[in-house]
Coordinates of C-alpha atoms and ligand atoms in Angstrom, one line a residue:
X1 CA -37.0 -58.5 19.5
X2 CA -37.8 -57.4 23.4
X3 CA -37.5 -59.0 26.6
X4 CA -38.8 -59.0 29.9
X5 CA -36.0 -57.5 32.5
X6 CA -36.4 -60.9 34.3
X7 CA -35.4 -62.6 31.0
X8 CA -32.7 -61.0 30.3
X9 CA -31.0 -61.3 33.9
X10 CA -31.6 -64.6 34.2
X11 CA -29.7 -65.2 30.0
X12 CA -27.4 -62.6 31.1
X13 CA -26.2 -64.5 34.3
X14 CA -26.2 -68.0 32.7
X15 CA -23.8 -66.2 29.9
X16 CA -21.4 -65.5 33.3
X17 CA -22.0 -68.3 34.9
X18 CA -20.6 -69.7 31.8
X19 CA -17.7 -67.6 31.2
X20 CA -16.4 -67.9 35.0
X21 CA -16.6 -71.3 34.7
X22 CA -14.5 -71.3 31.5
X23 CA -12.2 -69.4 33.3
X24 CA -11.8 -71.5 36.1
X25 CA -11.5 -74.4 34.6
X26 CA -9.1 -73.8 32.3
X27 CA -6.3 -76.2 33.1
X28 CA -8.9 -78.7 33.1
X29 CA -10.1 -78.2 29.8
X30 CA -8.6 -79.4 27.1
X31 CA -6.2 -77.3 25.1
X32 CA -7.8 -78.2 21.5
X33 CA -10.2 -79.8 19.7
X34 CA -11.0 -80.1 15.9
X35 CA -13.6 -82.4 14.0
X36 CA -14.3 -82.9 10.4
X37 CA -16.5 -80.4 8.2
X38 CA -18.5 -83.3 7.9
X39 CA -19.0 -84.4 11.5
X40 CA -19.9 -80.7 12.0
X41 CA -21.9 -79.6 9.0
X42 CA -24.6 -82.7 9.4
X43 CA -25.4 -81.4 12.8
X44 CA -25.0 -77.5 12.7
X45 CA -26.3 -76.6 9.3
X46 CA -30.1 -77.8 10.4
X47 CA -32.7 -75.1 8.7
X48 CA -33.7 -71.9 11.3
X49 CA -36.7 -72.6 12.6
X50 CA -39.9 -69.7 12.1
X51 CA -40.6 -69.5 15.7
X52 CA -37.7 -69.2 18.3
X53 CA -36.9 -71.7 21.3
X54 CA -35.7 -71.3 24.4
X55 CA -32.0 -69.6 24.9
X56 CA -30.8 -72.9 27.1
X57 CA -31.9 -75.4 24.3
X58 CA -30.3 -73.0 21.8
X59 CA -27.0 -72.5 23.8
X60 CA -27.1 -76.6 23.8
X61 CA -26.0 -76.7 20.0
X62 CA -22.8 -74.3 20.7
X63 CA -21.9 -76.3 24.3
X64 CA -21.8 -79.9 21.9
X65 CA -20.9 -78.6 18.4
X66 CA -19.5 -75.8 18.6
X67 CA -17.5 -74.2 21.4
X68 CA -15.7 -77.4 22.2
X69 CA -14.4 -77.8 18.9
X70 CA -11.5 -75.4 18.6
X71 CA -8.5 -73.9 19.7
X72 CA -8.3 -73.3 23.3
X73 CA -6.1 -70.2 22.8
X74 CA -6.4 -69.0 26.7
X75 CA -5.7 -72.5 28.0
X76 CA -2.2 -72.8 29.8
X77 CA -1.0 -75.2 27.9
X78 CA -1.5 -73.5 24.5
X79 CA 1.5 -73.0 22.8
X80 CA 0.7 -73.0 18.8
X81 CA 0.7 -69.9 16.7
X82 CA 0.3 -66.5 18.6
X83 CA -1.9 -67.7 21.6
X84 CA -4.4 -64.8 23.1
X85 CA -4.4 -65.0 26.9
X86 CA -7.2 -63.3 27.8
X87 CA -8.9 -62.2 31.1
X88 CA -11.6 -62.0 32.2
X89 CA -12.3 -57.5 33.0
X90 CA -11.4 -57.5 28.9
X91 CA -14.2 -60.4 28.5
X92 CA -16.5 -57.9 30.5
X93 CA -15.6 -54.8 28.9
X94 CA -16.5 -56.6 25.4
X95 CA -19.7 -57.7 26.6
X96 CA -20.4 -54.1 27.7
X97 CA -19.4 -52.6 24.5
X98 CA -21.6 -54.6 22.9
X99 CA -24.4 -54.2 25.0
X100 CA -23.8 -50.5 24.6
X101 CA -23.6 -50.8 21.1
X102 CA -20.9 -48.1 20.9
X103 CA -19.8 -46.9 17.5
X104 CA -16.4 -45.4 17.5
X105 CA -15.8 -43.8 14.2
X106 CA -16.5 -40.2 14.9
X107 CA -16.3 -37.7 17.9
X108 CA -19.9 -36.4 17.2
X109 CA -21.2 -40.3 17.7
X110 CA -18.7 -41.1 20.8
X111 CA -16.5 -38.5 22.1
X112 CA -15.9 -40.5 25.7
X113 CA -15.1 -43.6 23.6
X114 CA -13.1 -41.4 21.1
X115 CA -11.3 -39.6 23.9
X116 CA -10.9 -42.7 25.8
X117 CA -9.2 -44.6 22.6
X118 CA -6.6 -41.8 23.0
X119 CA -5.6 -42.3 25.7
X120 CA -5.3 -46.5 24.7
X121 CA -3.0 -45.2 21.8
X122 CA -1.3 -42.3 23.3
X123 CA 0.3 -45.1 26.3
X124 CA 0.7 -47.5 23.6
X125 CA 2.9 -45.0 21.9
X126 CA 4.8 -44.0 24.8
X127 CA 5.4 -48.0 25.5
X128 CA 6.8 -48.4 22.2
X129 CA 9.2 -45.0 21.9
X130 CA 7.2 -42.9 19.9
X131 CA 6.9 -39.6 20.3
X132 CA 4.0 -37.7 21.9
X133 CA 2.5 -36.5 18.2
X134 CA 2.0 -40.0 17.3
X135 CA -1.3 -41.1 15.7
X136 CA -3.0 -44.6 15.7
X137 CA -6.0 -46.2 15.8
X138 CA -7.6 -49.0 16.8
X139 CA -8.5 -52.3 14.5
X140 CA -9.8 -55.5 14.3
X141 CA -5.7 -57.2 14.4
X142 CA -2.2 -57.9 12.8
X143 CA -3.4 -58.1 9.4
X144 CA -5.8 -55.0 9.5
X145 CA -2.9 -52.6 11.3
X146 CA -0.2 -53.7 8.4
X147 CA -2.9 -53.0 5.8
X148 CA -3.4 -49.6 7.3
X149 CA 0.3 -49.0 7.6
X150 CA 1.1 -50.0 4.4
X151 CA -1.4 -47.5 2.6
X152 CA -0.3 -44.7 4.7
X153 CA 3.3 -45.6 3.3
X154 CA 2.5 -45.7 0.0
X155 CA 0.1 -42.3 0.1
X156 CA 3.3 -40.3 1.7
X157 CA 6.0 -41.8 -0.4
X158 CA 4.6 -42.0 -3.7
X159 CA 1.2 -40.0 -3.5
X160 CA -0.6 -43.8 -3.9
X161 CA 1.5 -43.6 -7.8
X162 CA 3.0 -47.4 -7.4
X163 CA 3.8 -47.9 -10.9
X164 CA 8.2 -49.0 -10.9
X165 CA 7.5 -48.9 -6.6
X166 CA 9.3 -51.6 -4.5
X167 CA 9.4 -52.8 -1.5
X168 CA 12.1 -55.0 0.6
X169 CA 10.9 -57.6 3.5
X170 CA 12.6 -61.0 5.3
X171 CA 11.7 -64.0 3.9
X172 CA 10.3 -63.9 7.5
X173 CA 8.0 -61.6 6.9
X174 CA 4.5 -62.5 8.3
X175 CA 2.1 -63.4 5.0
X176 CA -0.2 -60.3 6.6
X177 CA 2.6 -58.0 4.9
X178 CA 2.2 -59.6 1.4
X179 CA -1.4 -59.9 1.5
X180 CA -1.4 -56.1 2.3
X181 CA 1.0 -55.3 -1.2
X182 CA -1.4 -57.3 -2.9
X183 CA -4.7 -55.8 -1.7
X184 CA -2.8 -52.1 -2.7
X185 CA -2.4 -53.6 -6.1
X186 CA 1.4 -54.3 -6.2
X187 CA 2.3 -57.1 -8.4
X188 CA 5.3 -59.9 -7.5
X189 CA 7.5 -57.8 -9.1
X190 CA 7.5 -55.1 -7.1
X191 CA 7.9 -57.3 -3.9
X192 CA 11.5 -58.0 -2.7
X193 CA 12.2 -60.6 -0.2
X194 CA 15.4 -61.1 1.4
X195 CA 17.2 -64.1 2.5
X196 CA 17.5 -64.2 6.3
X197 CA 20.9 -65.1 8.1
X198 CA 21.4 -68.1 10.0
X199 CA 19.5 -65.9 13.4
X200 CA 16.6 -65.2 10.8
X201 CA 17.5 -61.3 10.7
X202 CA 17.3 -59.8 7.3
X203 CA 21.1 -59.9 5.8
X204 CA 21.6 -55.9 5.8
X205 CA 24.5 -56.8 2.4
X206 CA 21.6 -58.6 0.9
X207 CA 19.3 -55.9 1.3
X208 CA 21.7 -53.6 0.5
X209 CA 22.5 -55.0 -2.4
X210 CA 19.2 -55.2 -3.7
X211 CA 18.1 -51.8 -3.1
X212 CA 21.1 -50.7 -5.0
X213 CA 20.5 -52.7 -8.2
X214 CA 16.9 -51.4 -7.8
X215 CA 17.9 -48.3 -7.7
X216 CA 20.0 -48.3 -10.5
X217 CA 17.6 -50.4 -12.8
X218 CA 15.6 -47.1 -12.4
X219 CA 12.8 -48.3 -9.7
X220 CA 11.6 -46.5 -6.8
X221 CA 12.5 -48.3 -3.7
X222 CA 9.4 -46.7 -1.3
X223 CA 9.0 -49.2 1.4
X224 CA 10.9 -51.0 3.9
X225 CA 9.7 -53.9 6.4
X226 CA 11.0 -54.8 9.7
X227 CA 10.5 -57.9 11.9
X228 CA 9.7 -56.8 15.5
X229 CA 9.5 -60.5 16.5
X230 CA 9.3 -62.6 13.5
X231 CA 6.0 -65.9 14.1
X232 CA 8.0 -68.5 13.7
X233 CA 10.8 -68.0 15.7
X234 CA 10.2 -64.5 17.2
X235 CA 13.4 -62.8 16.0
X236 CA 14.3 -59.4 15.8
X237 CA 15.1 -57.6 13.0
X238 CA 18.5 -55.3 13.2
X239 CA 16.0 -52.1 13.4
X240 CA 18.8 -49.2 14.1
X241 CA 20.6 -50.3 11.0
X242 CA 17.2 -50.7 8.9
X243 CA 16.4 -47.1 10.1
X244 CA 19.9 -45.7 8.5
X245 CA 18.7 -47.4 5.3
X246 CA 15.5 -46.7 5.3
X247 CA 16.3 -42.9 6.0
X248 CA 19.5 -42.9 3.8
X249 CA 17.3 -44.5 0.7
X250 CA 13.7 -41.8 1.8
X251 CA 11.8 -45.0 2.0
X252 CA 9.0 -45.8 4.9
X253 CA 10.0 -48.2 7.2
X254 CA 7.3 -49.9 8.9
X255 CA 7.8 -52.5 11.7
X256 CA 5.1 -55.6 12.3
X257 CA 5.0 -55.6 16.1
X258 CA 1.9 -57.9 15.7
X259 CA 3.0 -60.1 18.0
X260 CA 6.7 -58.9 19.9
X261 CA 5.9 -55.0 20.2
X262 CA 4.0 -55.6 23.5
X263 CA 7.4 -57.4 24.9
X264 CA 8.9 -53.1 25.3
X265 CA 7.1 -53.8 28.8
X266 CA 9.8 -55.1 29.7
X267 CA 13.5 -54.9 30.2
X268 CA 14.4 -58.1 27.6
X269 CA 12.0 -56.5 25.3
X270 CA 13.6 -53.6 24.9
X271 CA 16.9 -54.4 25.1
X272 CA 15.5 -56.7 21.8
X273 CA 13.5 -53.8 20.6
X274 CA 16.1 -51.1 20.3
X275 CA 15.3 -49.2 17.6
X276 CA 11.9 -49.8 17.6
X277 CA 11.1 -46.0 18.4
X278 CA 12.5 -44.7 15.3
X279 CA 10.3 -46.8 12.7
X280 CA 7.5 -44.7 10.5
X281 CA 4.9 -46.9 11.9
X282 CA 3.9 -49.8 13.8
X283 CA 1.9 -52.6 14.5
X284 CA 0.6 -53.9 17.8
X285 CA -1.6 -56.6 18.6
X286 CA -3.2 -56.5 22.4
X287 CA -4.6 -59.6 21.3
X288 CA -1.4 -61.6 21.3
X289 CA 1.0 -60.8 24.4
X290 CA -1.2 -57.8 25.8
X291 CA -3.5 -60.5 27.5
X292 CA -6.8 -59.3 25.2
X293 CA -9.6 -61.3 23.6
X294 CA -10.4 -61.5 20.1
X295 CA -10.2 -58.5 18.2
X296 CA -7.9 -56.0 19.1
X297 CA -4.6 -54.7 17.0
X298 CA -3.6 -51.5 17.0
X299 CA -1.5 -49.4 14.6
X300 CA 0.6 -46.2 14.9
X301 CA 2.0 -43.5 12.7
X302 CA 4.5 -41.6 13.8
X303 CA 4.5 -38.5 11.5
X304 CA 1.0 -36.8 12.3
X305 CA 0.4 -35.5 9.1
X306 CA -0.2 -39.3 7.5
X307 CA -2.9 -40.9 8.3
X308 CA -5.6 -38.1 8.6
X309 CA -4.3 -37.4 4.4
X310 CA -4.1 -40.8 3.6
X311 CA -8.0 -41.8 4.9
X312 CA -9.8 -38.8 5.2
X313 CA -13.0 -38.9 2.6
X314 CA -15.4 -36.5 2.9
X315 CA -19.0 -37.0 2.3
X316 CA -21.9 -34.6 2.7
X317 CA -24.1 -36.7 4.8
X318 CA -21.2 -36.7 7.4
X319 CA -20.5 -33.2 7.2
X320 CA -21.8 -32.8 10.8
X321 CA -19.2 -35.0 11.8
X322 CA -16.3 -32.8 10.4
X323 CA -17.7 -29.4 11.6
X324 CA -15.1 -29.0 14.3
X325 CA -11.3 -29.5 13.4
X326 CA -10.1 -30.7 17.0
X327 CA -12.3 -33.3 17.3
X328 CA -10.6 -36.8 16.3
X329 CA -12.6 -39.0 13.6
X330 CA -11.3 -42.4 13.8
X331 CA -13.1 -43.0 10.1
X332 CA -10.4 -40.5 9.2
X333 CA -7.5 -42.2 10.1
X334 CA -8.6 -46.4 8.2
X335 CA -10.6 -48.1 6.7
X336 CA -13.5 -48.5 8.5
X337 CA -16.5 -46.0 9.4
X338 CA -18.5 -47.7 11.7
X339 CA -15.9 -49.7 14.3
X340 CA -16.7 -50.8 17.9
X341 CA -15.4 -50.2 21.1
X342 CA -12.2 -52.3 21.1
X343 CA -9.9 -49.8 22.8
X344 CA -12.6 -50.1 25.6
X345 CA -11.3 -53.9 26.9
X346 CA -7.3 -52.7 26.4
X347 CA -8.3 -49.3 28.7
X348 CA -10.3 -51.5 31.5
X349 CA -7.6 -54.2 32.2
X350 CA -5.2 -51.9 32.2
X351 CA -6.5 -49.8 35.3
X352 CA -8.3 -52.8 36.9
X353 CA -4.8 -55.0 37.1
X354 CA -2.4 -51.9 37.0
X355 CA 0.6 -51.9 34.6
X356 CA 3.0 -53.5 36.5
X357 CA 0.7 -57.1 35.9
X358 CA 1.1 -56.7 32.5
X359 CA 4.9 -56.2 32.6
X360 CA 5.0 -59.4 34.6
X361 CA 3.3 -61.5 32.5
X362 CA 5.3 -60.1 29.4
X363 CA 8.5 -60.7 31.6
X364 CA 7.0 -64.3 32.7
X365 CA 6.3 -65.4 29.0
X366 CA 10.9 -64.8 28.3
X367 CA 11.1 -66.9 31.4
X368 CA 8.7 -70.1 30.2
X369 CA 10.5 -70.1 26.6
X370 CA 14.2 -70.2 28.8
X371 CA 12.0 -73.0 30.7
X372 CA 10.8 -74.9 27.8
X373 CA 14.3 -74.4 26.0
X374 CA 16.1 -76.2 29.2
X375 CA 13.7 -78.8 29.8
X376 CA 13.9 -80.0 25.6
X377 CA 17.3 -79.9 26.3
X378 CA 16.9 -82.0 29.4
X379 CA 15.4 -84.4 27.7
X380 CA 18.1 -85.9 25.4
X381 CA 15.6 -86.0 22.6
X382 CA 15.2 -83.1 21.0
X383 CA 17.5 -80.6 19.0
X384 CA 16.9 -76.4 19.6
X385 CA 16.2 -74.6 16.4
X386 CA 16.5 -71.3 18.0
X387 CA 17.2 -70.1 21.6
X388 CA 14.7 -69.1 23.4
X389 CA 13.8 -65.2 22.5
X390 CA 10.5 -63.1 22.9
X391 CA 8.7 -65.9 24.6
X392 CA 9.4 -68.2 21.8
X393 CA 11.3 -71.5 21.1
X394 CA 12.3 -73.5 18.0
X395 CA 13.2 -77.2 18.0
X396 CA 13.4 -80.5 16.3
X397 CA 13.5 -84.5 17.1
X398 CA 16.8 -86.1 16.7
X399 CA 15.7 -88.7 14.6
X400 CA 14.3 -87.5 11.7
X401 CA 10.8 -88.2 12.4
X402 CA 7.6 -85.9 10.7
X403 CA 7.2 -83.1 13.3
X404 CA 3.7 -82.4 11.9
X405 CA 2.6 -86.4 13.1
X406 CA 3.2 -84.9 16.4
X407 CA 1.0 -81.9 15.9
X408 CA -1.9 -83.6 14.6
X409 CA -1.5 -86.4 17.9
X410 CA -1.1 -83.5 20.6
X411 CA -4.1 -82.1 18.6
X412 CA -5.9 -85.8 19.1
X413 CA -4.8 -86.1 23.0
X414 CA -5.7 -82.2 23.8
X415 CA -3.6 -81.7 26.7
X416 CA -1.8 -79.2 24.9
X417 CA -1.2 -77.5 22.2
X418 CA 1.4 -76.5 20.0
X419 CA 2.5 -75.7 15.9
X420 CA 5.1 -76.9 13.7
X421 CA 7.2 -74.3 10.8
X422 CA 9.7 -74.5 8.4
X423 CA 12.8 -73.3 9.2
X424 CA 15.4 -72.9 6.5
X425 CA 13.7 -76.0 4.3
X426 CA 13.5 -78.1 7.4
X427 CA 10.4 -78.9 9.5
X428 CA 10.7 -78.4 13.2
X429 CA 7.8 -77.6 15.9
X430 CA 7.5 -74.0 18.0
X431 CA 6.2 -73.1 21.5
X432 CA 4.8 -69.7 21.8
X433 CA 4.7 -69.6 25.6
X434 CA 3.1 -65.9 26.1
X435 CA 0.3 -67.1 28.3
X436 CA 1.2 -65.4 32.0
X437 CA -1.1 -68.3 33.9
X438 CA 0.9 -71.2 32.1
X439 CA 2.8 -73.2 35.4
X440 CA 6.6 -74.5 35.6
X441 CA 5.0 -77.9 35.4
X442 CA 2.9 -77.0 32.6
X443 CA 5.7 -76.7 30.8
X444 CA 7.7 -79.8 32.3
X445 CA 4.7 -82.1 31.5
X446 CA 4.3 -80.7 28.0
X447 CA 7.9 -81.1 27.0
X448 CA 7.5 -84.7 28.6
X449 CA 4.4 -85.3 26.4
X450 CA 5.7 -84.1 23.6
X451 CA 8.7 -86.8 24.2
X452 CA 6.3 -89.4 24.5
X453 CA 4.5 -88.6 21.3
X454 CA 7.5 -88.7 19.4
X455 CA 8.9 -91.7 20.6
X456 CA 5.1 -93.8 20.1
X457 CA 6.2 -92.1 15.7
Ligands
PLP1 C1 4.1 -60.9 13.5 C2 2.6 -61.2 13.3 N1 2.3 -59.9 12.1 C3 1.2 -60.0 12.0 C4 0.3 -61.4 12.2 C5 -1.3 -61.0 12.1 O1 -2.3 -60.7 13.1 P1 -3.5 -60.4 12.8 O2 -3.7 -62.7 12.7 O3 -3.9 -60.4 14.3 O4 -4.3 -60.4 11.5 C6 0.9 -62.0 13.1 C7 -0.1 -63.5 13.3 O5 -0.1 -64.5 14.1 C8 2.2 -62.0 13.3 O6 2.3 -63.1 14.1

């Protein structure tokens, strides 16, 4: 597997040229495209040859069948799910991390990378109002961050003994948390889904009543999940009140800020997320509203005792790794031993663009959702379900149409992309506007596009 310098340069430059072209032409590209399994398997499932082929020949199949058939998450008119508006500097950072093949599981294997990841964690913690002693680590994304936090909560509050233990969260909570509880061995009967109120925030009276009933029944309430920005509508649970309830009942309070916690970078976000700093742990995904390419999530745990106590296991062959107490071994803070260096992209892009650019980018997300709401209202064809908050607006057509059909048509045409959700049992569309490169015109045209598609149904 050896190439000459010349061959490496040729391949490298051709990849960089492709990436520059990608970033430069985003608005003219499709926002999304999908093919059926039958269409793609037939062309892609050809056997690997014993003899290799030229790099460009291999690339041809990717450019024909793979790269175009996907959601274009960085596209300025991509409003589906939670977009990932990436940037070129972070892309290059990922290339470096992969090219240098950096292992960031232990101080011994990478003292420089570990120290750099610490600076990223400390910055994120300070940004979210967490104290200096907060510990954390970068992970693959929100699902992994939530699993890491809940494993820590299980140890801190239950010493891993889960019989009779109960966790509480609203009906708007992300599925990754429920999956994490399942992975951790909790049964359905130990999970309480609390109804959300008219604003899609957890109902505090229902929450309190359920906790009291569980206590009276001899169960052990141990964990409360707060949404710091729900995926469907951007709703933020009443964090301060939940922190008081968690304290009163000696429960762990975890905030899922996978998409929303980045909003602490701007004033409107900080106001919406008041109380975030009171949580015991927090998930935050730089690959969402911090403009990083996949994958990078982050988990923060306020009390520095817990991550290390939850995850450290001393293996004989790692004795050299564990020799110096003051060294940080990220393998002792989470699930992975071998882990890459995804912290590098956040660090490098923060350095190159500066924090103010990130702040402006996040604030722009709020403004774009305001504009989308105004345009939807102006059309007279759409009703707002939930007002613009945390860069999300949800809406439904004035006629009882199938909103999933709208999504299908939008995907077919490829001009923009958005997805649907269900709010209090009714279908709705939503736009998540966290891409700072989205122009006002992109929003105006997307709303016109949706209005036209809906009128044709
Ligand atoms: C609120 C919330 N939590 C968790 C997740 C899961 O994050 P990931 O897809 O990075 O695992 C998401 C994803 O959109 C999310 O919006």
